[in-house]
Amino acid sequence: MSSVVIHDPTLRDGQHAVRHQLGVAALRGYAEAADAAGIPVVEVGHGNGLGASSLQVGRAAVSDDVMLSTVREALRHSKMAVFMLPGWGTSDDLRKAVAHGADVVRVGVHCTETSLAERHLGFLREEGAEAHCALMMSHMATPAELAEHAARAVGYGARAVGIMDSAGHLLPQDVTDRIGAMAEAVDVPLIFHGHNNLGMAVANSVAAAGAGAAIIDGCARGFGAGAGNTQLEVVVPVLERSGYATGIDLYALLDAAEFAERELMPAPPVAGSLSIVSGLAGVFSGFKHQVLDQSARAGVDPRDVFFELGRRQAVAGQEDLIVDVVAELSARKAAI
């Protein structure tokens, strides 16, 4: 069998679904369950990564320092990972994360803006950390463009590089084309991180493995922004049946998923109407709460907001654009 490394961002991407309010007990309990299941890498943090706790995207229940120290203490075998978006996090945040024992550090950038990661990847290389680069909103770039930016990321010091289907917009052939092009351009492990807006996250993850991805992301019960991420306890046995060894204990993984559903989330995410629209529009799933809040206040249809954001090619970090779009749609409605 071939093998893939499972990377579990339940305690980071899942934060989007609960407005970043996971507390110490939840963080510790899930980390212990994931460690017992043999999940190789467990990622923790605010949904938008290091340094992102703010009024703009939501205050976290506990600080980065508390999150990292709690999960580091709970992990006896699994590696601990963190995520950072340049502009939210800084080199000081990265330095603190490494000091807390972060084994893997992912730097996320828009898929055609790899240069924004250069300084941070170089810093991590000097620190000796395992630096990854994640190309976000990957549906907005061609396979050739992604291959070019993957090569740049490796040149900057990334020891793994990959794509995030941040809007849940891709179909399996889209994934195959993108990962395949990147595999020809770089010789480091490739990453795939899926979202489930169109119900394709597991299929897309299997397609990514088939095209050469060696690191597959998944969250317990799909816990994540919008319709959620690739469902971890589903994708692991599907990958195993497809010929990819993960080294994860199935029963313990199912137990971890049960804990996550019971202790982390009010209900497992589903591909509801708004999530489907955001996937079709190609808009970041993490906008869901803000779109709903702003639309309700203005009396406009949130589906129209998502399609307009898609036409404007909105990306993560442009949450302020939601306010502008809602105001314009409200003005148009009043003028009719």
mmCIF file of C-alpha atoms in Angstrom:
data_model
loop_
_atom_site.group_PDB
_atom_site.id
_atom_site.type_symbol
_atom_site.label_atom_id
_atom_site.label_comp_id
_atom_site.label_asym_id
_atom_site.label_seq_id
_atom_site.Cartn_x
_atom_site.Cartn_y
_atom_site.Cartn_z
ATOM 1 C CA MET A 1 0.000 0.000 0.000
ATOM 2 C CA SER A 2 0.970 3.609 -0.518
ATOM 3 C CA SER A 3 0.706 5.823 2.531
ATOM 4 C CA VAL A 4 -0.688 9.250 3.334
ATOM 5 C CA VAL A 5 -0.216 11.434 6.389
ATOM 6 C CA ILE A 6 -3.464 12.626 7.965
ATOM 7 C CA HIS A 7 -3.439 16.203 9.224
ATOM 8 C CA ASP A 8 -6.318 17.032 11.591
ATOM 9 C CA PRO A 9 -7.315 20.736 11.923
ATOM 10 C CA THR A 10 -10.457 20.023 13.984
ATOM 11 C CA LEU A 11 -9.239 22.311 16.777
ATOM 12 C CA ARG A 12 -8.395 25.132 14.357
ATOM 13 C CA ASP A 13 -10.726 25.093 11.337
ATOM 14 C CA GLY A 14 -13.560 23.863 13.533
ATOM 15 C CA GLN A 15 -13.317 27.093 15.513
ATOM 16 C CA HIS A 16 -15.071 28.895 12.637
ATOM 17 C CA ALA A 17 -18.235 26.903 13.303
ATOM 18 C CA VAL A 18 -18.458 27.996 16.943
ATOM 19 C CA ARG A 19 -17.185 31.557 16.530
ATOM 20 C CA HIS A 20 -13.773 30.537 17.932
ATOM 21 C CA GLN A 21 -15.177 29.657 21.358
ATOM 22 C CA LEU A 22 -13.561 26.279 22.098
ATOM 23 C CA GLY A 23 -12.368 26.238 25.696
ATOM 24 C CA VAL A 24 -9.566 24.458 27.498
ATOM 25 C CA ALA A 25 -11.531 21.318 28.402
ATOM 26 C CA ALA A 26 -12.693 20.801 24.820
ATOM 27 C CA LEU A 27 -9.210 21.405 23.413
ATOM 28 C CA ARG A 28 -7.577 19.005 25.847
ATOM 29 C CA GLY A 29 -10.232 16.303 25.515
ATOM 30 C CA TYR A 30 -10.171 16.170 21.743
ATOM 31 C CA ALA A 31 -6.378 16.355 21.561
ATOM 32 C CA GLU A 32 -6.131 13.357 23.894
ATOM 33 C CA ALA A 33 -8.658 11.419 21.807
ATOM 34 C CA ALA A 34 -6.878 12.242 18.546
ATOM 35 C CA ASP A 35 -3.536 11.252 20.049
ATOM 36 C CA ALA A 36 -4.998 7.915 21.224
ATOM 37 C CA ALA A 37 -6.236 7.243 17.690
ATOM 38 C CA GLY A 38 -2.758 7.705 16.257
ATOM 39 C CA ILE A 39 -3.594 10.770 14.173
ATOM 40 C CA PRO A 40 -0.145 11.949 13.056
ATOM 41 C CA VAL A 41 -0.693 15.732 13.155
ATOM 42 C CA VAL A 42 -3.188 17.749 15.228
ATOM 43 C CA GLU A 43 -3.603 21.442 14.407
ATOM 44 C CA VAL A 44 -4.828 24.004 16.954
ATOM 45 C CA GLY A 45 -5.596 27.712 17.048
ATOM 46 C CA HIS A 46 -8.059 30.465 16.245
ATOM 47 C CA GLY A 47 -9.942 29.675 13.034
ATOM 48 C CA ASN A 48 -7.932 32.299 11.144
ATOM 49 C CA GLY A 49 -4.685 31.202 12.754
ATOM 50 C CA LEU A 50 -2.063 32.720 15.014
ATOM 51 C CA GLY A 51 -2.692 36.282 16.092
ATOM 52 C CA ALA A 52 -6.147 36.431 14.504
ATOM 53 C CA SER A 53 -8.302 36.816 17.617
ATOM 54 C CA SER A 54 -9.918 40.213 16.977
ATOM 55 C CA LEU A 55 -13.179 42.088 16.738
ATOM 56 C CA GLN A 56 -13.060 41.828 12.949
ATOM 57 C CA VAL A 57 -13.121 38.036 12.708
ATOM 58 C CA GLY A 58 -14.034 37.092 16.277
ATOM 59 C CA ARG A 59 -12.391 36.952 19.674
ATOM 60 C CA ALA A 60 -11.231 33.510 20.740
ATOM 61 C CA ALA A 61 -12.357 32.072 24.070
ATOM 62 C CA VAL A 62 -8.733 31.605 25.152
ATOM 63 C CA SER A 63 -5.403 33.026 24.003
ATOM 64 C CA ASP A 64 -3.016 31.436 21.514
ATOM 65 C CA ASP A 65 -0.631 30.703 24.378
ATOM 66 C CA VAL A 66 -3.281 28.808 26.328
ATOM 67 C CA MET A 67 -4.446 26.869 23.274
ATOM 68 C CA LEU A 68 -0.937 25.805 22.359
ATOM 69 C CA SER A 69 0.183 24.869 25.853
ATOM 70 C CA THR A 70 -3.022 22.889 26.474
ATOM 71 C CA VAL A 71 -2.781 20.832 23.303
ATOM 72 C CA ARG A 72 0.982 20.369 23.511
ATOM 73 C CA GLU A 73 0.576 18.849 26.963
ATOM 74 C CA ALA A 74 -2.204 16.533 25.741
ATOM 75 C CA LEU A 75 -0.286 15.153 22.750
ATOM 76 C CA ARG A 76 2.071 12.324 23.686
ATOM 77 C CA HIS A 77 2.616 10.889 20.215
ATOM 78 C CA SER A 78 0.995 13.185 17.648
ATOM 79 C CA LYS A 79 2.740 16.248 16.268
ATOM 80 C CA MET A 80 1.213 19.632 17.021
ATOM 81 C CA ALA A 81 0.588 22.017 14.143
ATOM 82 C CA VAL A 82 -0.371 25.678 13.885
ATOM 83 C CA PHE A 83 -1.600 27.859 11.054
ATOM 84 C CA MET A 84 -0.783 31.471 10.231
ATOM 85 C CA LEU A 85 -2.072 34.000 7.737
ATOM 86 C CA PRO A 86 0.402 36.836 7.038
ATOM 87 C CA GLY A 87 -1.259 40.035 8.141
ATOM 88 C CA TRP A 88 -2.867 38.373 11.136
ATOM 89 C CA GLY A 89 0.134 36.544 12.509
ATOM 90 C CA THR A 90 3.699 37.818 12.745
ATOM 91 C CA SER A 91 7.163 36.367 13.138
ATOM 92 C CA ASP A 92 6.789 36.918 16.877
ATOM 93 C CA ASP A 93 3.698 34.696 16.831
ATOM 94 C CA LEU A 94 5.637 32.053 14.933
ATOM 95 C CA ARG A 95 8.510 32.281 17.409
ATOM 96 C CA LYS A 96 6.120 31.783 20.330
ATOM 97 C CA ALA A 97 4.445 28.831 18.592
ATOM 98 C CA VAL A 98 7.783 27.117 18.059
ATOM 99 C CA ALA A 99 8.676 27.794 21.696
ATOM 100 C CA HIS A 100 5.401 26.134 22.711
ATOM 101 C CA GLY A 101 6.478 23.030 20.829
ATOM 102 C CA ALA A 102 4.733 23.390 17.482
ATOM 103 C CA ASP A 103 6.198 20.703 15.223
ATOM 104 C CA VAL A 104 4.498 21.794 11.991
ATOM 105 C CA VAL A 105 3.753 25.380 10.976
ATOM 106 C CA ARG A 106 1.550 26.158 8.011
ATOM 107 C CA VAL A 107 1.615 29.549 6.367
ATOM 108 C CA GLY A 108 -1.527 30.208 4.337
ATOM 109 C CA VAL A 109 -1.640 32.661 1.446
ATOM 110 C CA HIS A 110 -3.988 33.407 -1.413
ATOM 111 C CA CYS A 111 -3.127 30.986 -4.197
ATOM 112 C CA THR A 112 -1.438 33.608 -6.408
ATOM 113 C CA GLU A 113 0.300 35.565 -3.641
ATOM 114 C CA THR A 114 3.027 33.173 -2.517
ATOM 115 C CA SER A 115 5.500 36.026 -2.120
ATOM 116 C CA LEU A 116 3.629 37.013 1.059
ATOM 117 C CA ALA A 117 4.921 33.821 2.670
ATOM 118 C CA GLU A 118 8.579 34.319 1.726
ATOM 119 C CA ARG A 119 9.721 36.066 4.905
ATOM 120 C CA HIS A 120 7.830 33.730 7.229
ATOM 121 C CA LEU A 121 8.930 30.547 5.491
ATOM 122 C CA GLY A 122 12.506 31.783 5.600
ATOM 123 C CA PHE A 123 12.184 32.518 9.311
ATOM 124 C CA LEU A 124 10.810 29.029 9.980
ATOM 125 C CA ARG A 125 13.590 27.454 7.990
ATOM 126 C CA GLU A 126 16.114 29.246 10.186
ATOM 127 C CA GLU A 127 14.237 28.094 13.300
ATOM 128 C CA GLY A 128 14.349 24.487 12.099
ATOM 129 C CA ALA A 129 10.553 24.087 12.120
ATOM 130 C CA GLU A 130 8.711 21.945 9.579
ATOM 131 C CA ALA A 131 7.255 24.715 7.432
ATOM 132 C CA HIS A 132 4.334 24.117 5.079
ATOM 133 C CA CYS A 133 2.716 26.520 2.632
ATOM 134 C CA ALA A 134 -1.020 26.321 1.878
ATOM 135 C CA LEU A 135 -2.330 27.965 -1.302
ATOM 136 C CA MET A 136 -5.853 29.086 -0.406
ATOM 137 C CA MET A 137 -8.891 29.622 -2.655
ATOM 138 C CA SER A 138 -7.220 27.290 -5.124
ATOM 139 C CA HIS A 139 -10.179 27.303 -7.528
ATOM 140 C CA MET A 140 -9.150 30.851 -8.455
ATOM 141 C CA ALA A 141 -5.912 29.726 -10.150
ATOM 142 C CA THR A 142 -5.160 27.373 -13.032
ATOM 143 C CA PRO A 143 -3.165 24.178 -12.493
ATOM 144 C CA ALA A 144 -0.173 25.801 -14.195
ATOM 145 C CA GLU A 145 -0.365 28.858 -11.929
ATOM 146 C CA LEU A 146 -0.586 26.672 -8.834
ATOM 147 C CA ALA A 147 2.427 24.659 -9.975
ATOM 148 C CA GLU A 148 4.400 27.879 -10.424
ATOM 149 C CA HIS A 149 3.487 29.157 -6.965
ATOM 150 C CA ALA A 150 4.167 25.789 -5.371
ATOM 151 C CA ALA A 151 7.690 25.914 -6.782
ATOM 152 C CA ARG A 152 8.155 29.416 -5.396
ATOM 153 C CA ALA A 153 7.002 28.285 -1.941
ATOM 154 C CA VAL A 154 9.522 25.435 -1.961
ATOM 155 C CA GLY A 155 12.208 27.892 -2.973
ATOM 156 C CA TYR A 156 11.293 30.041 0.025
ATOM 157 C CA GLY A 157 11.740 27.090 2.370
ATOM 158 C CA ALA A 158 8.449 25.150 2.440
ATOM 159 C CA ARG A 159 8.985 21.464 3.190
ATOM 160 C CA ALA A 160 5.454 20.668 2.005
ATOM 161 C CA VAL A 161 3.044 22.648 -0.133
ATOM 162 C CA GLY A 162 -0.542 22.199 -1.148
ATOM 163 C CA ILE A 163 -3.951 23.584 -1.904
ATOM 164 C CA MET A 164 -6.968 24.496 0.159
ATOM 165 C CA ASP A 165 -10.358 24.270 -1.520
ATOM 166 C CA SER A 166 -11.390 27.109 0.763
ATOM 167 C CA ALA A 167 -14.798 27.609 -0.841
ATOM 168 C CA GLY A 168 -15.629 23.925 -1.411
ATOM 169 C CA HIS A 169 -15.888 24.738 -5.119
ATOM 170 C CA LEU A 170 -13.692 22.073 -6.746
ATOM 171 C CA LEU A 171 -14.753 18.778 -8.305
ATOM 172 C CA PRO A 172 -12.523 15.653 -8.389
ATOM 173 C CA GLN A 173 -11.140 16.331 -11.877
ATOM 174 C CA ASP A 174 -10.277 19.891 -10.827
ATOM 175 C CA VAL A 175 -8.309 18.463 -7.899
ATOM 176 C CA THR A 176 -6.578 15.850 -10.037
ATOM 177 C CA ASP A 177 -5.477 18.509 -12.533
ATOM 178 C CA ARG A 178 -4.151 20.835 -9.841
ATOM 179 C CA ILE A 179 -2.322 18.282 -7.710
ATOM 180 C CA GLY A 180 -0.981 16.572 -10.828
ATOM 181 C CA ALA A 181 0.501 19.815 -12.140
ATOM 182 C CA MET A 182 2.073 20.583 -8.772
ATOM 183 C CA ALA A 183 3.543 17.072 -8.519
ATOM 184 C CA GLU A 184 5.448 17.706 -11.738
ATOM 185 C CA ALA A 185 6.802 21.009 -10.423
ATOM 186 C CA VAL A 186 8.033 20.130 -6.914
ATOM 187 C CA ASP A 187 9.523 17.155 -5.077
ATOM 188 C CA VAL A 188 8.140 17.836 -1.581
ATOM 189 C CA PRO A 189 4.967 16.303 -0.100
ATOM 190 C CA LEU A 190 1.751 17.785 -1.460
ATOM 191 C CA ILE A 191 -1.212 18.738 0.734
ATOM 192 C CA PHE A 192 -4.942 18.720 0.063
ATOM 193 C CA HIS A 193 -7.438 20.440 2.368
ATOM 194 C CA GLY A 194 -11.077 20.116 1.321
ATOM 195 C CA HIS A 195 -14.346 21.784 2.256
ATOM 196 C CA ASN A 196 -17.705 20.116 1.773
ATOM 197 C CA ASN A 197 -19.973 22.823 0.366
ATOM 198 C CA LEU A 198 -20.916 20.704 -2.645
ATOM 199 C CA GLY A 199 -20.597 17.371 -0.844
ATOM 200 C CA MET A 200 -17.360 16.518 -2.655
ATOM 201 C CA ALA A 201 -14.743 16.765 0.111
ATOM 202 C CA VAL A 202 -14.117 13.020 0.571
ATOM 203 C CA ALA A 203 -14.142 12.333 -3.183
ATOM 204 C CA ASN A 204 -11.816 15.277 -3.759
ATOM 205 C CA SER A 205 -9.443 14.009 -1.052
ATOM 206 C CA VAL A 206 -9.256 10.567 -2.651
ATOM 207 C CA ALA A 207 -8.665 12.210 -6.037
ATOM 208 C CA ALA A 208 -5.846 14.260 -4.485
ATOM 209 C CA ALA A 209 -4.187 11.133 -3.102
ATOM 210 C CA GLY A 210 -4.489 9.483 -6.485
ATOM 211 C CA ALA A 211 -2.816 12.462 -8.142
ATOM 212 C CA GLY A 212 0.117 12.408 -5.727
ATOM 213 C CA ALA A 213 -0.899 14.232 -2.527
ATOM 214 C CA ALA A 214 0.844 12.729 0.502
ATOM 215 C CA ILE A 215 -0.870 14.833 3.202
ATOM 216 C CA ILE A 216 -4.657 14.818 3.482
ATOM 217 C CA ASP A 217 -6.595 17.040 5.879
ATOM 218 C CA GLY A 218 -9.782 16.084 7.669
ATOM 219 C CA CYS A 219 -11.822 17.174 10.689
ATOM 220 C CA ALA A 220 -13.862 15.070 13.088
ATOM 221 C CA ARG A 221 -17.484 15.064 11.927
ATOM 222 C CA GLY A 222 -16.348 17.529 9.274
ATOM 223 C CA PHE A 223 -16.191 20.254 11.954
ATOM 224 C CA GLY A 224 -15.316 23.443 10.117
ATOM 225 C CA ALA A 225 -16.479 26.603 8.410
ATOM 226 C CA GLY A 226 -19.765 26.588 6.511
ATOM 227 C CA ALA A 227 -20.613 23.065 5.348
ATOM 228 C CA GLY A 228 -17.493 21.840 7.101
ATOM 229 C CA ASN A 229 -14.296 20.129 6.086
ATOM 230 C CA THR A 230 -13.527 16.665 4.797
ATOM 231 C CA GLN A 231 -15.056 14.303 7.369
ATOM 232 C CA LEU A 232 -12.082 12.662 9.039
ATOM 233 C CA GLU A 233 -13.675 9.431 10.246
ATOM 234 C CA VAL A 234 -15.038 8.853 6.730
ATOM 235 C CA VAL A 235 -12.018 9.787 4.626
ATOM 236 C CA VAL A 236 -9.603 7.624 6.641
ATOM 237 C CA PRO A 237 -11.354 4.273 5.979
ATOM 238 C CA VAL A 238 -12.143 5.321 2.398
ATOM 239 C CA LEU A 239 -8.451 6.019 1.818
ATOM 240 C CA GLU A 240 -7.571 2.685 3.424
ATOM 241 C CA ARG A 241 -10.018 0.871 1.124
ATOM 242 C CA SER A 242 -8.510 2.764 -1.806
ATOM 243 C CA GLY A 243 -5.046 1.437 -1.004
ATOM 244 C CA TYR A 244 -3.554 4.189 1.172
ATOM 245 C CA ALA A 245 -2.259 3.311 4.634
ATOM 246 C CA THR A 246 -2.856 5.937 7.316
ATOM 247 C CA GLY A 247 -1.683 4.137 10.475
ATOM 248 C CA ILE A 248 -4.795 5.313 12.345
ATOM 249 C CA ASP A 249 -6.798 3.088 14.695
ATOM 250 C CA LEU A 250 -10.340 3.071 13.294
ATOM 251 C CA TYR A 251 -12.217 2.413 16.533
ATOM 252 C CA ALA A 252 -10.259 5.069 18.414
ATOM 253 C CA LEU A 253 -10.851 7.473 15.513
ATOM 254 C CA LEU A 254 -14.589 6.835 15.732
ATOM 255 C CA ASP A 255 -14.401 7.440 19.481
ATOM 256 C CA ALA A 256 -12.649 10.767 18.846
ATOM 257 C CA ALA A 257 -15.385 11.733 16.389
ATOM 258 C CA GLU A 258 -18.045 10.868 18.973
ATOM 259 C CA PHE A 259 -16.266 13.087 21.503
ATOM 260 C CA ALA A 260 -16.089 15.913 18.972
ATOM 261 C CA GLU A 261 -19.795 15.745 18.188
ATOM 262 C CA ARG A 262 -20.686 15.605 21.879
ATOM 263 C CA GLU A 263 -18.266 18.214 23.250
ATOM 264 C CA LEU A 264 -17.152 20.562 20.462
ATOM 265 C CA MET A 265 -20.169 21.415 18.329
ATOM 266 C CA PRO A 266 -23.859 22.120 18.709
ATOM 267 C CA ALA A 267 -24.470 19.858 15.677
ATOM 268 C CA PRO A 268 -22.332 18.396 12.878
ATOM 269 C CA PRO A 269 -22.091 20.711 9.855
ATOM 270 C CA VAL A 270 -24.241 20.004 6.816
ATOM 271 C CA ALA A 271 -24.263 21.268 3.255
ATOM 272 C CA GLY A 272 -27.181 23.620 3.825
ATOM 273 C CA SER A 273 -28.593 26.060 1.321
ATOM 274 C CA LEU A 274 -26.207 28.897 2.124
ATOM 275 C CA SER A 275 -23.153 26.642 2.106
ATOM 276 C CA ILE A 276 -24.138 25.271 -1.298
ATOM 277 C CA VAL A 277 -24.471 28.798 -2.629
ATOM 278 C CA SER A 278 -21.079 29.813 -1.215
ATOM 279 C CA GLY A 279 -19.533 26.755 -2.868
ATOM 280 C CA LEU A 280 -21.112 27.549 -6.221
ATOM 281 C CA ALA A 281 -20.107 31.195 -5.890
ATOM 282 C CA GLY A 282 -16.549 30.261 -4.917
ATOM 283 C CA VAL A 283 -16.596 32.299 -1.696
ATOM 284 C CA PHE A 284 -14.718 31.421 1.509
ATOM 285 C CA SER A 285 -16.973 29.384 3.815
ATOM 286 C CA GLY A 286 -15.780 31.302 6.858
ATOM 287 C CA PHE A 287 -17.841 34.304 5.708
ATOM 288 C CA LYS A 288 -21.069 32.493 6.611
ATOM 289 C CA HIS A 289 -21.748 34.019 10.038
ATOM 290 C CA GLN A 290 -20.932 37.563 8.967
ATOM 291 C CA VAL A 291 -23.058 37.264 5.825
ATOM 292 C CA LEU A 292 -26.006 35.975 7.851
ATOM 293 C CA ASP A 293 -25.661 38.680 10.503
ATOM 294 C CA GLN A 294 -25.284 41.576 8.078
ATOM 295 C CA SER A 295 -28.012 40.333 5.729
ATOM 296 C CA ALA A 296 -30.509 39.896 8.552
ATOM 297 C CA ARG A 297 -29.951 43.455 9.763
ATOM 298 C CA ALA A 298 -30.399 44.902 6.275
ATOM 299 C CA GLY A 299 -33.219 42.628 5.148
ATOM 300 C CA VAL A 300 -31.427 41.278 2.080
ATOM 301 C CA ASP A 301 -31.133 37.705 0.821
ATOM 302 C CA PRO A 302 -27.809 36.218 2.018
ATOM 303 C CA ARG A 303 -27.670 34.099 -1.145
ATOM 304 C CA ASP A 304 -27.508 37.267 -3.202
ATOM 305 C CA VAL A 305 -24.689 38.475 -0.971
ATOM 306 C CA PHE A 306 -22.651 35.323 -1.600
ATOM 307 C CA PHE A 307 -23.102 35.459 -5.366
ATOM 308 C CA GLU A 308 -22.126 39.137 -5.406
ATOM 309 C CA LEU A 309 -19.044 38.397 -3.281
ATOM 310 C CA GLY A 310 -18.184 35.658 -5.767
ATOM 311 C CA ARG A 311 -18.483 38.076 -8.692
ATOM 312 C CA ARG A 312 -16.070 40.382 -6.870
ATOM 313 C CA GLN A 313 -13.692 37.474 -6.186
ATOM 314 C CA ALA A 314 -13.686 38.141 -2.443
ATOM 315 C CA VAL A 315 -11.070 36.236 -0.446
ATOM 316 C CA ALA A 316 -10.407 35.527 3.231
ATOM 317 C CA GLY A 317 -9.353 38.688 5.000
ATOM 318 C CA GLN A 318 -11.816 40.835 3.050
ATOM 319 C CA GLU A 319 -14.625 40.516 5.586
ATOM 320 C CA ASP A 320 -15.182 44.297 5.382
ATOM 321 C CA LEU A 321 -16.390 43.768 1.803
ATOM 322 C CA ILE A 322 -19.455 41.966 3.189
ATOM 323 C CA VAL A 323 -20.653 45.246 4.712
ATOM 324 C CA ASP A 324 -20.217 47.071 1.394
ATOM 325 C CA VAL A 325 -22.056 44.408 -0.595
ATOM 326 C CA VAL A 326 -24.949 44.238 1.868
ATOM 327 C CA ALA A 327 -25.291 48.037 1.850
ATOM 328 C CA GLU A 328 -25.365 48.145 -1.956
ATOM 329 C CA LEU A 329 -27.923 45.336 -2.211
ATOM 330 C CA SER A 330 -30.060 47.029 0.435
ATOM 331 C CA ALA A 331 -29.920 50.322 -1.485
ATOM 332 C CA ARG A 332 -30.937 48.576 -4.719
ATOM 333 C CA LYS A 333 -33.839 46.901 -2.941
ATOM 334 C CA ALA A 334 -35.032 50.223 -1.514
ATOM 335 C CA ALA A 335 -34.866 51.841 -4.951
ATOM 336 C CA ILE A 336 -37.165 49.276 -6.561
#
